[in-house]
């Protein structure tokens, strides 16, 4: 019987962080559009949304459209962009006066 070897990608976490960051800037493979109350829209990737949010996972499991448009009721574009930046980069720049609304949104979307 042959011995099993465990192969490990040493820079895996750095590569994933870089890949998600690149996806944020490149909409070629975007497969969901998030719209906010002030009319702005942000393209995103289902795999990024569901990897970070049970809310999006449950929603997208129930709605199988190949490119859904999700209206984010009550969300302003600055909050939506900050939330998307957080999901793709693991960090977001938020003004101090906006931190409470960001945390409320994070709670509602069940961000990990």
Coordinates of N, CA and C in Angstrom, one line a residue:
X1 N 0.8 -1.2 0.0 CA 0.0 0.0 0.0 C 0.9 1.2 0.0
X2 N 0.6 2.2 -0.9 CA 1.4 3.4 -0.9 C 1.0 4.4 0.1
X3 N 1.9 5.2 0.5 CA 1.7 6.2 1.5 C 1.1 7.5 0.9
X4 N 0.1 8.1 1.6 CA -0.5 9.3 1.1 C 0.4 10.5 1.5
X5 N 0.5 11.4 0.6 CA 1.2 12.6 0.8 C 0.3 13.8 0.9
X6 N 0.5 14.7 1.8 CA -0.3 15.9 1.9 C 0.5 17.0 1.2
X7 N -0.1 17.6 0.2 CA 0.5 18.7 -0.5 C -0.2 20.0 -0.1
X8 N 0.6 21.0 0.2 CA 0.1 22.2 0.8 C 0.7 23.4 0.0
X9 N -0.2 24.3 -0.4 CA 0.1 25.5 -1.1 C 0.5 26.6 -0.1
X10 N 1.8 26.9 0.0 CA 2.3 27.7 1.1 C 1.7 29.1 1.1
X11 N 1.4 29.7 -0.1 CA 0.9 31.0 -0.2 C -0.6 31.1 -0.5
X12 N -1.3 30.0 -0.1 CA -2.7 29.9 -0.4 C -3.5 31.1 0.0
X13 N -3.4 31.4 1.3 CA -4.2 32.6 1.8 C -3.9 33.9 1.1
X14 N -2.6 34.1 0.9 CA -2.2 35.3 0.2 C -2.8 35.3 -1.2
X15 N -2.7 34.2 -1.9 CA -3.3 34.1 -3.2 C -4.8 34.3 -3.3
X16 N -5.5 33.7 -2.3 CA -6.9 33.9 -2.3 C -7.3 35.4 -2.1
X17 N -6.6 36.0 -1.1 CA -6.8 37.4 -0.9 C -6.5 38.3 -2.1
X18 N -5.5 38.0 -2.8 CA -5.1 38.7 -4.1 C -6.2 38.4 -5.1
X19 N -6.6 37.1 -5.3 CA -7.6 36.8 -6.3 C -8.9 37.5 -6.0
X20 N -9.4 37.5 -4.8 CA -10.6 38.2 -4.4 C -10.5 39.7 -4.7
X21 N -9.3 40.3 -4.4 CA -9.1 41.7 -4.7 C -9.2 42.0 -6.2
X22 N -8.6 41.1 -7.0 CA -8.6 41.3 -8.4 C -10.0 41.1 -8.9
X23 N -10.8 40.2 -8.4 CA -12.2 40.0 -8.8 C -13.0 41.2 -8.5
X24 N -12.7 41.9 -7.4 CA -13.4 43.1 -7.1 C -13.3 44.2 -8.2
X25 N -12.1 44.2 -8.8 CA -11.9 45.3 -9.8 C -12.3 44.8 -11.2
X26 N -12.5 43.5 -11.4 CA -12.8 42.9 -12.7 C -14.2 42.3 -12.7
X27 N -15.1 42.9 -13.5 CA -16.4 42.4 -13.5 C -16.7 41.3 -14.6
X28 N -15.7 40.9 -15.3 CA -15.9 39.9 -16.4 C -16.7 38.7 -15.9
X29 N -16.4 38.2 -14.7 CA -17.1 37.0 -14.2 C -18.2 37.3 -13.2
X30 N -18.5 38.6 -13.0 CA -19.6 38.9 -12.1 C -20.9 38.3 -12.5
X31 N -21.6 37.7 -11.5 CA -22.8 37.0 -11.8 C -24.0 37.4 -10.9
X32 N -23.9 38.6 -10.2 CA -25.0 39.1 -9.5 C -24.8 40.6 -9.4
X33 N -25.9 41.3 -9.4 CA -25.9 42.8 -9.3 C -26.7 43.2 -8.0
X34 N -26.1 44.0 -7.2 CA -26.7 44.5 -6.0 C -27.1 46.0 -6.3
X35 N -28.3 46.3 -6.0 CA -28.8 47.7 -6.3 C -29.2 48.3 -4.9
X36 N -28.9 49.5 -4.7 CA -29.3 50.2 -3.5 C -30.3 51.3 -3.7
X37 N -30.8 51.9 -2.6 CA -31.9 52.8 -2.7 C -31.6 54.1 -3.5
X38 N -30.4 54.5 -3.6 CA -30.1 55.7 -4.4 C -29.8 55.4 -5.8
X39 N -30.1 54.2 -6.3 CA -30.0 53.9 -7.7 C -28.7 53.4 -8.2
X40 N -27.7 53.4 -7.4 CA -26.4 52.8 -7.7 C -26.5 51.3 -7.7
X41 N -25.6 50.7 -8.6 CA -25.6 49.2 -8.7 C -24.1 48.8 -8.6
X42 N -23.9 47.6 -7.9 CA -22.6 47.1 -7.8 C -22.6 45.6 -8.3
X43 N -21.7 45.3 -9.2 CA -21.6 44.0 -9.7 C -20.7 43.2 -8.7
X44 N -21.1 41.9 -8.5 CA -20.4 41.1 -7.5 C -20.4 39.6 -8.0
X45 N -19.8 38.8 -7.2 CA -19.6 37.3 -7.6 C -20.3 36.5 -6.5
X46 N -21.2 35.6 -6.9 CA -22.0 34.8 -6.0 C -21.1 34.1 -5.0
X47 N -20.0 33.5 -5.5 CA -19.1 32.7 -4.6 C -18.5 33.6 -3.5
X48 N -18.2 34.8 -3.8 CA -17.7 35.7 -2.7 C -18.7 36.0 -1.7
X49 N -19.9 36.3 -2.2 CA -21.0 36.7 -1.3 C -21.4 35.5 -0.4
X50 N -21.5 34.3 -1.0 CA -22.0 33.2 -0.2 C -20.9 32.7 0.8
X51 N -19.6 32.9 0.4 CA -18.6 32.5 1.3 C -18.5 33.3 2.6
X52 N -19.1 34.5 2.6 CA -19.0 35.4 3.7 C -20.3 35.7 4.4
X53 N -21.4 35.3 3.8 CA -22.7 35.7 4.3 C -23.8 34.6 4.2
X54 N -24.2 34.0 5.3 CA -25.3 33.1 5.2 C -26.6 33.7 4.6
X55 N -26.8 35.0 4.8 CA -27.9 35.6 4.2 C -27.9 35.5 2.7
X56 N -26.8 35.8 2.1 CA -26.7 35.7 0.6 C -26.7 34.2 0.2
X57 N -26.1 33.3 1.0 CA -26.2 31.9 0.6 C -27.6 31.4 0.6
X58 N -28.4 31.7 1.6 CA -29.8 31.3 1.6 C -30.6 31.9 0.5
X59 N -30.4 33.2 0.3 CA -31.1 33.9 -0.8 C -30.8 33.3 -2.1
X60 N -29.5 33.2 -2.4 CA -29.1 32.7 -3.7 C -29.4 31.2 -4.0
X61 N -29.6 30.4 -2.9 CA -30.0 29.0 -3.0 C -31.5 29.0 -3.4
X62 N -32.3 29.9 -2.9 CA -33.7 29.9 -3.2 C -34.0 30.5 -4.6
X63 N -33.1 31.4 -5.1 CA -33.3 32.1 -6.3 C -32.2 31.7 -7.3
X64 N -32.5 30.9 -8.2 CA -31.5 30.2 -9.0 C -31.2 31.0 -10.3
X65 N -31.6 32.2 -10.5 CA -31.4 33.0 -11.7 C -29.9 33.1 -12.0
X66 N -29.5 32.9 -13.2 CA -28.0 33.0 -13.5 C -27.3 34.3 -13.2
X67 N -28.1 35.4 -13.3 CA -27.5 36.7 -12.9 C -28.6 37.5 -12.2
X68 N -28.8 37.3 -10.9 CA -29.9 38.0 -10.2 C -29.6 39.5 -10.0
X69 N -30.6 40.2 -9.9 CA -30.5 41.6 -9.5 C -31.2 41.7 -8.1
X70 N -30.4 42.0 -7.1 CA -30.9 42.0 -5.7 C -31.0 43.5 -5.3
X71 N -32.2 43.9 -4.9 CA -32.4 45.2 -4.4 C -32.1 45.2 -2.9
X72 N -31.2 46.0 -2.5 CA -30.8 46.1 -1.1 C -31.5 47.2 -0.4
X73 N -32.8 47.0 0.0 CA -33.6 48.0 0.5 C -33.0 48.7 1.7
X74 N -33.0 50.0 1.7 CA -32.5 50.8 2.9 C -31.0 51.0 2.8
X75 N -30.4 50.4 1.9 CA -28.9 50.6 1.8 C -28.5 51.7 0.8
X76 N -27.7 52.6 1.3 CA -27.1 53.6 0.5 C -25.9 53.1 -0.2
X77 N -25.5 53.8 -1.3 CA -24.4 53.3 -2.1 C -23.1 53.3 -1.4
X78 N -22.8 54.3 -0.5 CA -21.6 54.3 0.2 C -21.5 53.1 1.2
X79 N -22.6 52.7 1.8 CA -22.7 51.6 2.7 C -22.5 50.3 1.9
X80 N -23.1 50.2 0.7 CA -23.0 49.0 -0.1 C -21.6 48.8 -0.6
X81 N -21.0 49.9 -1.1 CA -19.6 49.8 -1.5 C -18.6 49.4 -0.4
X82 N -18.8 49.9 0.8 CA -18.0 49.5 2.0 C -18.2 48.1 2.3
X83 N -19.4 47.6 2.2 CA -19.7 46.2 2.5 C -19.1 45.3 1.5
X84 N -19.2 45.6 0.2 CA -18.6 44.8 -0.8 C -17.1 44.8 -0.7
X85 N -16.5 46.0 -0.4 CA -15.0 46.1 -0.2 C -14.6 45.1 0.9
X86 N -15.4 45.1 2.0 CA -15.1 44.3 3.2 C -15.1 42.8 2.8
X87 N -16.1 42.4 2.0 CA -16.2 41.0 1.6 C -15.1 40.6 0.7
X88 N -14.6 41.5 -0.2 CA -13.6 41.1 -1.2 C -12.2 41.3 -0.6
X89 N -12.0 42.3 0.2 CA -10.6 42.6 0.7 C -10.4 42.2 2.2
X90 N -11.5 42.0 2.9 CA -11.3 41.7 4.3 C -11.2 42.9 5.2
X91 N -11.4 44.1 4.5 CA -11.3 45.4 5.2 C -12.1 46.4 4.4
X92 N -12.5 47.5 5.1 CA -13.2 48.6 4.4 C -12.9 49.8 5.1
X93 N -12.8 50.9 4.4 CA -12.7 52.3 5.0 C -14.1 52.8 5.2
X94 N -14.4 53.1 6.5 CA -15.7 53.6 6.9 C -15.5 54.8 7.7
X95 N -16.2 55.9 7.4 CA -16.1 57.1 8.3 C -16.7 56.7 9.7
X96 N -16.1 57.4 10.7 CA -16.5 57.1 12.0 C -18.0 57.3 12.2
X97 N -18.6 58.3 11.6 CA -20.0 58.5 11.8 C -20.9 57.5 11.1
X98 N -20.3 56.7 10.2 CA -21.0 55.7 9.5 C -20.8 54.3 10.0
X99 N -20.0 54.1 11.1 CA -19.6 52.8 11.6 C -20.9 52.1 12.1
X100 N -21.8 52.8 12.8 CA -23.0 52.1 13.4 C -23.8 51.5 12.3
X101 N -24.0 52.3 11.2 CA -24.9 51.7 10.1 C -24.1 50.6 9.4
X102 N -22.8 50.6 9.3 CA -22.1 49.5 8.7 C -22.2 48.3 9.5
X103 N -22.1 48.4 10.8 CA -22.3 47.2 11.7 C -23.7 46.7 11.7
X104 N -24.7 47.6 11.6 CA -26.1 47.1 11.5 C -26.2 46.3 10.2
X105 N -25.7 46.8 9.1 CA -25.8 46.0 7.8 C -25.0 44.7 7.9
X106 N -23.9 44.7 8.5 CA -23.1 43.5 8.7 C -23.9 42.5 9.5
X107 N -24.6 42.9 10.5 CA -25.4 42.0 11.3 C -26.6 41.5 10.5
X108 N -27.3 42.3 9.7 CA -28.4 41.9 9.0 C -28.0 40.9 7.9
X109 N -26.8 41.1 7.3 CA -26.4 40.2 6.3 C -25.6 39.0 6.8
X110 N -25.5 39.0 8.2 CA -24.8 37.9 8.9 C -23.4 37.7 8.4
X111 N -22.7 38.8 8.2 CA -21.3 38.7 7.7 C -20.4 38.0 8.7
X112 N -19.6 37.1 8.2 CA -18.7 36.3 9.1 C -17.5 37.2 9.5

